[in-house]
Amino acid sequence: MDQNKSFHKFLIVWIGQLLSMVGSGLTGFALGVYAFERTEMATNAALVTLLSFLPSILLRPIGGILADRFDRRLMMIIGDLGSAAGIVFILAFMMLGEPELWLIYAGVTLSSIFVGIQSPAYKASATDLLTEDQYSKGSGLVQLAESSRFLLSPFLAGLIMYYFSIKSVLIIDIATFVLAVLTVFVIKKQMTSTPRAEESGHWLKELRDGWQAIVTNRGVFLLILMISLVTFFLGFLQTLIGPMVLFFSDAKTLGTIQSLCAVGMLISSLVLGMFSVGHRYVDILVSGLVVAGIAFFLLGTTTNIYFITFAGFLFLAALPFVNMSCDVLVRTNIPNEKQGRVWGIVGILSQLGFIVAYGISGPLADHVFNPLLENDGLLASTVGQLIGTGPGRGIGFMFVICGILVVISALLLSRIQSIRTLALNVHINADTGQNRVGEQF
C-alpha cells in the first residue's frame, strides 16, 4: 500500500473536513447561545453540548468496524450527509417559528449519530494516506482544522447572529457539509485498507479484536484512561465557558473572545504542521497538560475580558501538543488493519470524561457552585474574596478546581513507565523503518 501514500490527497480530504468543522463550530456556538438565552440556565446549554457529542462517541466502535469493513471514503460521505440532515431538521422547524428546545435536542442528536460513522473513517484514512514520518505533520493539520471551530466559528457565528439570524448559521453549516462530501469524491482511490479475511466475521468479534488490540498494549490502555480523566475536567470548560461569559457579556463578545483565544491553537497547529518535534512525545504531552491546567486555573479567577482572553489563548495553544502526542503514540502502536475499530473504541474510552462532565456540569453550576458564590453565598466571604462574587462566579470556582486537577493528572501520567515505552517504540520505528506495532508492554 506504500505506493498509495499521498500527502497531497490527504490535504484534499483535510480541506473538506476543515470546511465542515468551521460549519459545525458555527452551529454548535449558535445553538448553545440560543438555548442559554431562552432560559438563562447553564443546564440547557450543557444539554445541547451533551447531545451533540454523546451519540457520536457511543457509536464510534460501530463506525470503526464499518471503516475497517467498507470503503472509508463511502463512510465519510454517509456520515457527512447524515450530519447535515440533522441540521436540516432543526432549520425546518426554525423556519416555522421558534421551536421548542426538545426539537433542537433531537436535531443535534441525529447529526451526532452520523458523526459516529464519519469520525473513525476519517481517523483511519489518515493512516491510509500518510507515511509514518508524516503522522505528526498530519496530526498538526488535523489540529489546525479542529482549531478552526474555535478560531473562526465563534467570531463568525456571533456576527451572523447579530446582523442576521441563527437560521443563516444553519444554512452555512449545511453548505459546508456538502462541500466536504465533494472533496471526498475527488479522492477516488487510496482511501481503503486491504481487507483481512477474518473481517467478514461477526461485528462483535471485530469489536472484540479492536478491544484486544488496546488492552493487550498496556501503555496504550493506560494512556487512554489517563486522557479520559483529563477530558473529564476539560469537559467542564467546554460546556461552561459560554454561560460564564454570557452572565456578564453578550454573544458577540463571547464569539470574539473565543476566536481570539483560538489564535493560540492556530499557532501551535501551524508549528506542528510545519516542523518536526522529535520523538519526546510523552514529555510534550505532559508539558502541554501542565500549561493547559495552569491556564484553566487562571480562567476561573476573574471576569476581566482581557485576562480571560489571555488565559484562553494559553489554554488552546497547549491543546494541539497534547492531542498530537496522544495521536502519534496510539497510531504507531496499533496495526493499520485494525485502526478503524481501534479509533472507534479509543473515541469512547478517551472521551468518557467529556460525557460525564457534559451530563453533570450544568446542574452543578446552576444548583451548587453558582449559589455558593452569590453575593450572600456560603463561600462569598472566603473564595469570593479571591475570585469575586455574583452571577457565574461559581463556574469560575469550578475552573480553578479543575485546573489544579489537570496539573496533578499530568504529573501522575509522567510517572507511568509503560506510557513512556510507547514513545520509545515510536523512536525505534523511525530508526529502523519497521512497523513494530501491537507490541505488548
CSV table of C-alpha atoms in Angstrom, one decimal:
chain,number,residue,atom,x,y,z
A,1,MET,CA,0.0,0.0,0.0
A,2,ASP,CA,3.1,2.3,0.2
A,3,GLN,CA,2.5,3.5,-3.4
A,4,ASN,CA,-0.9,4.7,-2.3
A,5,LYS,CA,0.5,7.1,0.3
A,6,SER,CA,0.0,10.7,-0.7
A,7,PHE,CA,0.2,13.8,1.4
A,8,HIS,CA,-1.4,15.7,-1.4
A,9,LYS,CA,-4.5,13.5,-1.3
A,10,PHE,CA,-4.6,13.8,2.5
A,11,LEU,CA,-4.6,17.6,2.1
A,12,ILE,CA,-7.7,17.4,-0.2
A,13,VAL,CA,-9.6,15.4,2.3
A,14,TRP,CA,-8.4,17.7,5.1
A,15,ILE,CA,-9.6,20.8,3.3
A,16,GLY,CA,-13.1,19.3,3.1
A,17,GLN,CA,-13.1,18.4,6.8
A,18,LEU,CA,-11.8,21.9,7.6
A,19,LEU,CA,-14.8,23.5,6.0
A,20,SER,CA,-17.1,21.0,7.7
A,21,MET,CA,-15.6,21.8,11.1
A,22,VAL,CA,-16.0,25.5,10.6
A,23,GLY,CA,-19.7,24.9,9.8
A,24,SER,CA,-20.2,22.6,12.8
A,25,GLY,CA,-18.5,25.2,15.0
A,26,LEU,CA,-20.9,27.8,13.8
A,27,THR,CA,-23.9,25.7,14.7
A,28,GLY,CA,-22.5,24.5,18.0
A,29,PHE,CA,-21.9,28.0,19.1
A,30,ALA,CA,-25.2,29.4,17.9
A,31,LEU,CA,-27.4,26.6,19.4
A,32,GLY,CA,-25.6,26.8,22.7
A,33,VAL,CA,-26.2,30.5,22.9
A,34,TYR,CA,-29.8,30.0,21.7
A,35,ALA,CA,-30.6,27.5,24.5
A,36,PHE,CA,-28.9,29.6,27.2
A,37,GLU,CA,-30.7,32.9,26.1
A,38,ARG,CA,-34.1,31.1,26.1
A,39,THR,CA,-33.8,30.1,29.7
A,40,GLU,CA,-30.6,31.6,31.3
A,41,MET,CA,-29.8,28.2,32.6
A,42,ALA,CA,-26.4,26.6,32.1
A,43,THR,CA,-28.0,23.2,32.1
A,44,ASN,CA,-29.8,23.8,28.8
A,45,ALA,CA,-26.6,24.9,27.1
A,46,ALA,CA,-24.8,21.9,28.5
A,47,LEU,CA,-27.5,19.6,27.2
A,48,VAL,CA,-27.0,20.8,23.7
A,49,THR,CA,-23.3,20.1,24.0
A,50,LEU,CA,-24.0,16.7,25.6
A,51,LEU,CA,-26.5,15.5,22.9
A,52,SER,CA,-24.2,16.8,20.1
A,53,PHE,CA,-21.4,14.6,21.5
A,54,LEU,CA,-22.7,11.6,23.3
A,55,PRO,CA,-24.3,9.6,20.4
A,56,SER,CA,-21.2,10.0,18.2
A,57,ILE,CA,-19.0,8.7,21.0
A,58,LEU,CA,-21.2,5.7,21.8
A,59,LEU,CA,-21.5,4.8,18.1
A,60,ARG,CA,-17.8,5.2,17.2
A,61,PRO,CA,-16.9,1.5,17.8
A,62,ILE,CA,-19.6,0.5,15.2
A,63,GLY,CA,-18.4,3.3,12.9
A,64,GLY,CA,-14.8,1.9,13.4
A,65,ILE,CA,-15.9,-1.6,12.3
A,66,LEU,CA,-17.6,-0.1,9.2
A,67,ALA,CA,-14.4,1.8,8.5
A,68,ASP,CA,-12.4,-1.4,8.5
A,69,ARG,CA,-15.0,-3.4,6.5
A,70,PHE,CA,-16.0,-1.0,3.8
A,71,ASP,CA,-14.7,1.9,1.8
A,72,ARG,CA,-13.6,4.6,4.3
A,73,ARG,CA,-14.4,7.2,1.6
A,74,LEU,CA,-18.0,6.0,1.5
A,75,MET,CA,-18.3,6.0,5.2
A,76,MET,CA,-17.2,9.6,5.4
A,77,ILE,CA,-19.7,10.6,2.7
A,78,ILE,CA,-22.6,8.9,4.5
A,79,GLY,CA,-21.5,10.4,7.8
A,80,ASP,CA,-21.3,14.0,6.4
A,81,LEU,CA,-24.7,13.7,4.6
A,82,GLY,CA,-26.4,12.3,7.7
A,83,SER,CA,-24.9,15.0,9.9
A,84,ALA,CA,-26.3,17.6,7.5
A,85,ALA,CA,-29.7,16.0,7.8
A,86,GLY,CA,-29.8,16.7,11.5
A,87,ILE,CA,-29.2,20.4,10.9
A,88,VAL,CA,-31.8,20.5,8.1
A,89,PHE,CA,-34.2,19.1,10.7
A,90,ILE,CA,-33.6,22.0,13.1
A,91,LEU,CA,-33.7,24.6,10.3
A,92,ALA,CA,-37.0,23.3,9.0
A,93,PHE,CA,-38.7,23.9,12.4
A,94,MET,CA,-37.0,27.3,12.8
A,95,MET,CA,-38.5,28.3,9.5
A,96,LEU,CA,-41.9,27.6,11.0
A,97,GLY,CA,-41.3,29.7,14.2
A,98,GLU,CA,-39.5,29.4,17.5
A,99,PRO,CA,-39.1,25.7,18.1
A,100,GLU,CA,-39.2,24.0,21.5
A,101,LEU,CA,-35.8,23.1,22.9
A,102,TRP,CA,-36.6,19.4,22.6
A,103,LEU,CA,-36.6,19.7,18.8
A,104,ILE,CA,-33.2,21.3,18.9
A,105,TYR,CA,-32.0,18.4,21.1
A,106,ALA,CA,-33.5,15.9,18.6
A,107,GLY,CA,-31.7,17.5,15.6
A,108,VAL,CA,-28.3,17.7,17.2
A,109,THR,CA,-28.7,14.1,18.3
A,110,LEU,CA,-29.4,13.0,14.8
A,111,SER,CA,-26.4,14.9,13.5
A,112,SER,CA,-24.2,13.4,16.2
A,113,ILE,CA,-25.2,9.8,15.3
A,114,PHE,CA,-23.7,10.2,11.8
A,115,VAL,CA,-20.6,11.8,13.2
A,116,GLY,CA,-20.1,8.4,14.9
A,117,ILE,CA,-19.8,6.9,11.4
A,118,GLN,CA,-17.7,9.6,9.8
A,119,SER,CA,-15.1,10.2,12.5
A,120,PRO,CA,-13.4,6.7,12.7
A,121,ALA,CA,-13.3,6.6,8.9
A,122,TYR,CA,-11.6,10.0,8.8
A,123,LYS,CA,-9.1,9.0,11.5
A,124,ALA,CA,-8.3,5.7,9.9
A,125,SER,CA,-8.0,7.2,6.4
A,126,ALA,CA,-5.1,9.3,7.6
A,127,THR,CA,-3.1,6.1,8.1
A,128,ASP,CA,-4.0,5.0,4.6
A,129,LEU,CA,-2.7,8.2,3.1
A,130,LEU,CA,0.3,9.2,5.2
A,131,THR,CA,3.7,7.6,5.7
A,132,GLU,CA,4.8,7.1,9.3
A,133,ASP,CA,7.2,10.1,9.3
A,134,GLN,CA,4.2,12.3,8.2
A,135,TYR,CA,2.0,11.3,11.1
A,136,SER,CA,3.0,14.2,13.3
A,137,LYS,CA,2.5,16.7,10.5
A,138,GLY,CA,-0.8,15.2,9.6
A,139,SER,CA,-1.9,15.3,13.2
A,140,GLY,CA,-0.9,19.0,13.3
A,141,LEU,CA,-3.0,19.8,10.3
A,142,VAL,CA,-5.9,17.9,11.9
A,143,GLN,CA,-5.5,20.0,15.0
A,144,LEU,CA,-5.4,23.1,12.7
A,145,ALA,CA,-8.8,22.1,11.2
A,146,GLU,CA,-10.1,21.5,14.7
A,147,SER,CA,-8.9,24.9,15.8
A,148,SER,CA,-11.0,26.5,13.1
A,149,ARG,CA,-14.0,25.6,15.1
A,150,PHE,CA,-12.7,27.9,17.8
A,151,LEU,CA,-10.8,30.4,15.7
A,152,LEU,CA,-13.3,31.3,13.0
A,153,SER,CA,-16.6,29.8,14.1
A,154,PRO,CA,-17.4,31.7,17.3
A,155,PHE,CA,-16.5,35.1,15.8
A,156,LEU,CA,-18.4,34.4,12.6
A,157,ALA,CA,-21.4,32.9,14.4
A,158,GLY,CA,-21.6,35.9,16.7
A,159,LEU,CA,-21.5,38.3,13.8
A,160,ILE,CA,-24.0,36.3,11.8
A,161,MET,CA,-26.4,36.1,14.7
A,162,TYR,CA,-26.0,39.8,15.4
A,163,TYR,CA,-26.6,41.0,11.9
A,164,PHE,CA,-28.8,38.2,10.5
A,165,SER,CA,-30.2,35.2,12.4
A,166,ILE,CA,-29.5,31.7,13.7
A,167,LYS,CA,-31.2,30.4,10.5
A,168,SER,CA,-28.3,31.8,8.4
A,169,VAL,CA,-25.8,30.0,10.6
A,170,LEU,CA,-27.6,26.7,10.0
A,171,ILE,CA,-27.7,27.2,6.2
A,172,ILE,CA,-24.0,27.9,6.1
A,173,ASP,CA,-23.3,24.7,8.1
A,174,ILE,CA,-25.4,22.6,5.7
A,175,ALA,CA,-23.4,24.1,2.8
A,176,THR,CA,-20.1,23.2,4.4
A,177,PHE,CA,-21.2,19.5,4.8
A,178,VAL,CA,-21.9,19.4,1.0
A,179,LEU,CA,-18.5,20.9,0.2
A,180,ALA,CA,-16.9,18.3,2.5
A,181,VAL,CA,-18.6,15.5,0.6
A,182,LEU,CA,-17.4,16.9,-2.7
A,183,THR,CA,-13.8,16.9,-1.6
A,184,VAL,CA,-14.0,13.3,-0.6
A,185,PHE,CA,-15.4,12.4,-4.1
A,186,VAL,CA,-12.2,13.9,-5.5
A,187,ILE,CA,-10.3,11.1,-3.9
A,188,LYS,CA,-11.3,8.0,-5.9
A,189,LYS,CA,-8.7,5.6,-4.5
A,190,GLN,CA,-6.2,5.1,-1.6
A,191,MET,CA,-8.9,5.6,1.0
A,192,THR,CA,-9.4,2.0,1.9
A,193,SER,CA,-7.2,-0.6,3.6
A,194,THR,CA,-6.7,-4.1,2.2
A,195,PRO,CA,-9.5,-6.1,3.9
A,196,ARG,CA,-8.4,-9.0,6.1
A,197,ALA,CA,-10.1,-12.4,5.5
A,198,GLU,CA,-11.4,-12.6,9.1
A,199,GLU,CA,-13.2,-9.2,8.7
A,200,SER,CA,-16.1,-11.0,7.1
A,201,GLY,CA,-16.9,-12.3,10.6
A,202,HIS,CA,-19.5,-11.1,13.1
A,203,TRP,CA,-19.2,-7.4,14.1
A,204,LEU,CA,-19.0,-8.4,17.8
A,205,LYS,CA,-15.8,-10.4,17.0
A,206,GLU,CA,-14.3,-7.4,15.2
A,207,LEU,CA,-15.2,-5.2,18.1
A,208,ARG,CA,-13.6,-7.7,20.5
A,209,ASP,CA,-10.4,-7.7,18.2
A,210,GLY,CA,-10.2,-3.9,18.5
A,211,TRP,CA,-10.6,-4.1,22.2
A,212,GLN,CA,-7.9,-6.7,22.5
A,213,ALA,CA,-5.5,-4.6,20.4
A,214,ILE,CA,-5.9,-1.9,23.0
A,215,VAL,CA,-5.9,-3.8,26.3
A,216,THR,CA,-3.0,-6.1,25.4
A,217,ASN,CA,-0.9,-3.0,24.9
A,218,ARG,CA,-0.6,-1.8,28.5
A,219,GLY,CA,0.9,1.6,27.6
A,220,VAL,CA,-1.9,2.5,25.1
A,221,PHE,CA,-4.6,1.4,27.5
A,222,LEU,CA,-3.2,3.4,30.5
A,223,LEU,CA,-2.6,6.4,28.2
A,224,ILE,CA,-6.3,6.3,27.1
A,225,LEU,CA,-7.5,6.0,30.7
A,226,MET,CA,-5.4,9.0,31.8
A,227,ILE,CA,-6.6,11.1,28.9
A,228,SER,CA,-10.2,10.2,29.9
A,229,LEU,CA,-9.5,11.6,33.3
A,230,VAL,CA,-8.2,14.8,31.8
A,231,THR,CA,-11.1,15.1,29.4
A,232,PHE,CA,-13.5,14.9,32.4
A,233,PHE,CA,-12.0,18.2,33.7
A,234,LEU,CA,-11.8,19.8,30.3
A,235,GLY,CA,-15.5,19.0,29.7
A,236,PHE,CA,-16.5,21.5,32.3
A,237,LEU,CA,-14.6,24.2,30.5
A,238,GLN,CA,-16.0,23.4,27.1
A,239,THR,CA,-19.6,23.3,28.4
A,240,LEU,CA,-19.5,26.3,30.8
A,241,ILE,CA,-17.2,28.9,29.3
A,242,GLY,CA,-20.1,30.2,27.3
A,243,PRO,CA,-22.6,30.6,30.2
A,244,MET,CA,-19.9,32.1,32.4
A,245,VAL,CA,-19.1,34.9,30.0
A,246,LEU,CA,-22.7,35.4,29.0
A,247,PHE,CA,-23.6,36.2,32.6
A,248,PHE,CA,-21.7,39.5,32.2
A,249,SER,CA,-21.5,39.9,28.4
A,250,ASP,CA,-23.3,39.1,25.1
A,251,ALA,CA,-23.0,36.5,22.3
A,252,LYS,CA,-21.0,38.8,20.0
A,253,THR,CA,-18.4,39.4,22.7
A,254,LEU,CA,-18.3,35.7,23.6
A,255,GLY,CA,-17.6,34.9,20.0
A,256,THR,CA,-14.8,37.4,19.7
A,257,ILE,CA,-13.2,36.1,22.9
A,258,GLN,CA,-13.3,32.5,21.8
A,259,SER,CA,-11.9,33.4,18.3
A,260,LEU,CA,-9.0,35.4,19.8
A,261,CYS,CA,-8.3,32.6,22.2
A,262,ALA,CA,-8.2,30.1,19.3
A,263,VAL,CA,-5.3,32.0,17.7
A,264,GLY,CA,-3.2,30.1,20.2
A,265,MET,CA,-4.4,26.8,18.8
A,266,LEU,CA,-3.8,28.1,15.3
A,267,ILE,CA,-0.2,29.0,16.0
A,268,SER,CA,0.5,25.7,17.7
A,269,SER,CA,-1.2,23.7,15.0
A,270,LEU,CA,0.9,25.5,12.3
A,271,VAL,CA,4.1,24.8,14.2
A,272,LEU,CA,3.2,21.1,14.4
A,273,GLY,CA,2.2,21.0,10.7
A,274,MET,CA,5.4,22.7,9.5
A,275,PHE,CA,8.1,21.3,11.8
A,276,SER,CA,9.2,18.0,13.3
A,277,VAL,CA,9.1,17.9,17.1
A,278,GLY,CA,11.3,14.8,17.5
A,279,HIS,CA,10.3,11.8,19.4
A,280,ARG,CA,9.8,13.0,23.0
A,281,TYR,CA,6.1,12.7,22.7
A,282,VAL,CA,5.4,11.8,26.4
A,283,ASP,CA,7.4,14.9,27.6
A,284,ILE,CA,5.5,17.1,25.1
A,285,LEU,CA,2.2,15.6,26.3
A,286,VAL,CA,2.9,16.2,30.0
A,287,SER,CA,4.2,19.8,29.4
A,288,GLY,CA,1.1,20.6,27.3
A,289,LEU,CA,-1.2,19.3,30.0
A,290,VAL,CA,0.6,21.3,32.7
A,291,VAL,CA,0.3,24.5,30.7
A,292,ALA,CA,-3.3,23.8,29.9
A,293,GLY,CA,-4.0,23.2,33.6
A,294,ILE,CA,-2.4,26.5,34.7
A,295,ALA,CA,-4.4,28.4,32.0
A,296,PHE,CA,-7.6,26.6,33.1
A,297,PHE,CA,-7.0,27.8,36.7
A,298,LEU,CA,-6.4,31.4,35.5
A,299,LEU,CA,-9.6,31.4,33.5
A,300,GLY,CA,-11.7,31.0,36.7
A,301,THR,CA,-10.0,33.7,38.7
A,302,THR,CA,-11.5,36.8,37.0
A,303,THR,CA,-14.3,38.5,35.0
A,304,ASN,CA,-11.8,40.7,33.2
A,305,ILE,CA,-12.4,40.2,29.4
A,306,TYR,CA,-8.7,40.7,28.5
A,307,PHE,CA,-7.4,38.4,31.1
A,308,ILE,CA,-9.9,35.7,30.2
A,309,THR,CA,-8.8,36.1,26.6
A,310,PHE,CA,-5.1,35.7,27.5
A,311,ALA,CA,-5.8,32.6,29.6
A,312,GLY,CA,-7.9,31.1,26.9
A,313,PHE,CA,-5.2,31.8,24.4
A,314,LEU,CA,-2.7,29.9,26.5
A,315,PHE,CA,-5.0,27.0,27.1
A,316,LEU,CA,-5.8,26.4,23.5
A,317,ALA,CA,-2.2,26.9,22.5
A,318,ALA,CA,-1.3,23.9,24.6
A,319,LEU,CA,-4.0,21.5,23.3
A,320,PRO,CA,-2.5,20.7,19.9
A,321,PHE,CA,0.6,19.4,21.5
A,322,VAL,CA,-1.4,17.2,23.8
A,323,ASN,CA,-3.6,15.9,21.0
A,324,MET,CA,-0.7,15.3,18.6
A,325,SER,CA,1.3,13.4,21.2
A,326,CYS,CA,-1.6,11.1,22.0
A,327,ASP,CA,-2.4,10.6,18.3
A,328,VAL,CA,1.1,9.6,17.4
A,329,LEU,CA,1.6,7.3,20.4
A,330,VAL,CA,-1.6,5.4,19.7
A,331,ARG,CA,-1.3,5.4,15.9
A,332,THR,CA,2.2,4.0,15.8
A,333,ASN,CA,1.4,1.2,18.3
A,334,ILE,CA,-1.7,-0.2,16.6
A,335,PRO,CA,-1.8,-2.2,13.3
A,336,ASN,CA,-3.3,-0.3,10.3
A,337,GLU,CA,-5.8,-3.1,9.5
A,338,LYS,CA,-7.4,-2.6,13.0
A,339,GLN,CA,-7.2,1.2,13.2
A,340,GLY,CA,-10.8,1.8,12.2
A,341,ARG,CA,-12.3,-0.2,15.1
A,342,VAL,CA,-9.5,0.8,17.5
A,343,TRP,CA,-10.1,4.5,16.9
A,344,GLY,CA,-13.8,3.9,17.4
A,345,ILE,CA,-13.1,2.3,20.8
A,346,VAL,CA,-10.5,4.9,21.7
A,347,GLY,CA,-13.1,7.6,20.9
A,348,ILE,CA,-15.3,6.2,23.7
A,349,LEU,CA,-12.6,5.4,26.2
A,350,SER,CA,-10.6,8.6,25.9
A,351,GLN,CA,-13.7,10.8,25.9
A,352,LEU,CA,-15.8,9.1,28.6
A,353,GLY,CA,-14.7,12.1,30.8
A,354,PHE,CA,-16.4,14.5,28.4
A,355,ILE,CA,-19.6,12.6,28.5
A,356,VAL,CA,-19.8,12.6,32.3
A,357,ALA,CA,-18.8,16.3,32.5
A,358,TYR,CA,-21.3,17.3,29.9
A,359,GLY,CA,-24.0,15.5,31.9
A,360,ILE,CA,-23.3,17.0,35.3
A,361,SER,CA,-21.7,20.4,34.6
A,362,GLY,CA,-24.9,22.3,34.1
A,363,PRO,CA,-26.7,21.1,37.2
A,364,LEU,CA,-23.5,21.5,39.3
A,365,ALA,CA,-23.2,25.1,38.1
A,366,ASP,CA,-26.8,26.1,38.4
A,367,HIS,CA,-27.6,24.4,41.7
A,368,VAL,CA,-24.3,24.0,43.6
A,369,PHE,CA,-21.4,26.3,42.7
A,370,ASN,CA,-23.2,29.4,41.5
A,371,PRO,CA,-25.3,29.7,44.6
A,372,LEU,CA,-22.2,29.3,46.7
A,373,LEU,CA,-20.7,32.4,45.2
A,374,GLU,CA,-23.7,34.6,45.0
A,375,ASN,CA,-23.2,37.9,47.0
A,376,ASP,CA,-24.7,36.2,50.1
A,377,GLY,CA,-23.4,32.7,49.3
A,378,LEU,CA,-21.6,30.4,51.7
A,379,LEU,CA,-18.3,31.0,50.1
A,380,ALA,CA,-18.7,34.7,49.4
A,381,SER,CA,-16.5,35.7,52.3
A,382,THR,CA,-13.7,33.2,51.6
A,383,VAL,CA,-13.3,32.1,48.0
A,384,GLY,CA,-15.4,35.1,46.8
A,385,GLN,CA,-12.7,37.4,48.2
A,386,LEU,CA,-10.2,35.9,45.7
A,387,ILE,CA,-12.2,35.4,42.5
A,388,GLY,CA,-15.3,37.6,43.1
A,389,THR,CA,-19.0,37.0,43.7
A,390,GLY,CA,-22.1,37.3,41.7
A,391,PRO,CA,-23.6,35.6,38.6
A,392,GLY,CA,-21.4,33.0,37.1
A,393,ARG,CA,-18.6,33.1,39.7
A,394,GLY,CA,-19.4,29.6,40.8
A,395,ILE,CA,-18.4,28.5,37.4
A,396,GLY,CA,-15.1,30.3,37.8
A,397,PHE,CA,-14.5,28.4,41.0
A,398,MET,CA,-15.2,25.1,39.1
A,399,PHE,CA,-12.5,26.1,36.6
A,400,VAL,CA,-10.0,26.9,39.4
A,401,ILE,CA,-10.5,23.4,40.9
A,402,CYS,CA,-10.4,21.6,37.5
A,403,GLY,CA,-7.2,23.4,36.5
A,404,ILE,CA,-5.4,22.2,39.6
A,405,LEU,CA,-6.6,18.6,39.0
A,406,VAL,CA,-5.4,18.7,35.3
A,407,VAL,CA,-1.8,19.6,36.5
A,408,ILE,CA,-1.9,16.8,39.1
A,409,SER,CA,-3.1,14.3,36.4
A,410,ALA,CA,-0.2,15.4,34.1
A,411,LEU,CA,2.3,14.8,36.8
A,412,LEU,CA,0.9,11.3,37.5
A,413,LEU,CA,0.9,10.4,33.8
A,414,SER,CA,4.6,11.4,33.5
A,415,ARG,CA,5.5,8.7,36.1
A,416,ILE,CA,3.9,5.7,34.2
A,417,GLN,CA,6.7,3.8,32.6
A,418,SER,CA,4.6,1.8,30.2
A,419,ILE,CA,3.4,5.1,28.6
A,420,ARG,CA,7.0,6.2,28.2
A,421,THR,CA,7.7,2.9,26.5
A,422,LEU,CA,5.3,3.9,23.7
A,423,ALA,CA,7.5,6.8,22.8
A,424,LEU,CA,10.5,4.5,22.7
A,425,ASN,CA,8.6,2.3,20.3
A,426,VAL,CA,7.9,5.3,18.0
A,427,HIS,CA,11.7,6.1,18.1
A,428,ILE,CA,12.6,2.5,17.2
A,429,ASN,CA,10.1,2.5,14.3
A,430,ALA,CA,11.6,5.8,13.0
A,431,ASP,CA,15.1,4.5,13.2
A,432,THR,CA,14.6,1.0,11.7
A,433,GLY,CA,11.7,1.7,9.3
A,434,GLN,CA,9.9,-1.3,10.8
A,435,ASN,CA,6.4,-1.3,12.0
A,436,ARG,CA,6.6,-2.9,15.4
A,437,VAL,CA,3.1,-2.1,16.3
A,438,GLY,CA,0.9,-4.0,18.6
A,439,GLU,CA,3.7,-5.0,21.0
A,440,GLN,CA,2.7,-5.8,24.5
A,441,PHE,CA,4.4,-3.9,27.3
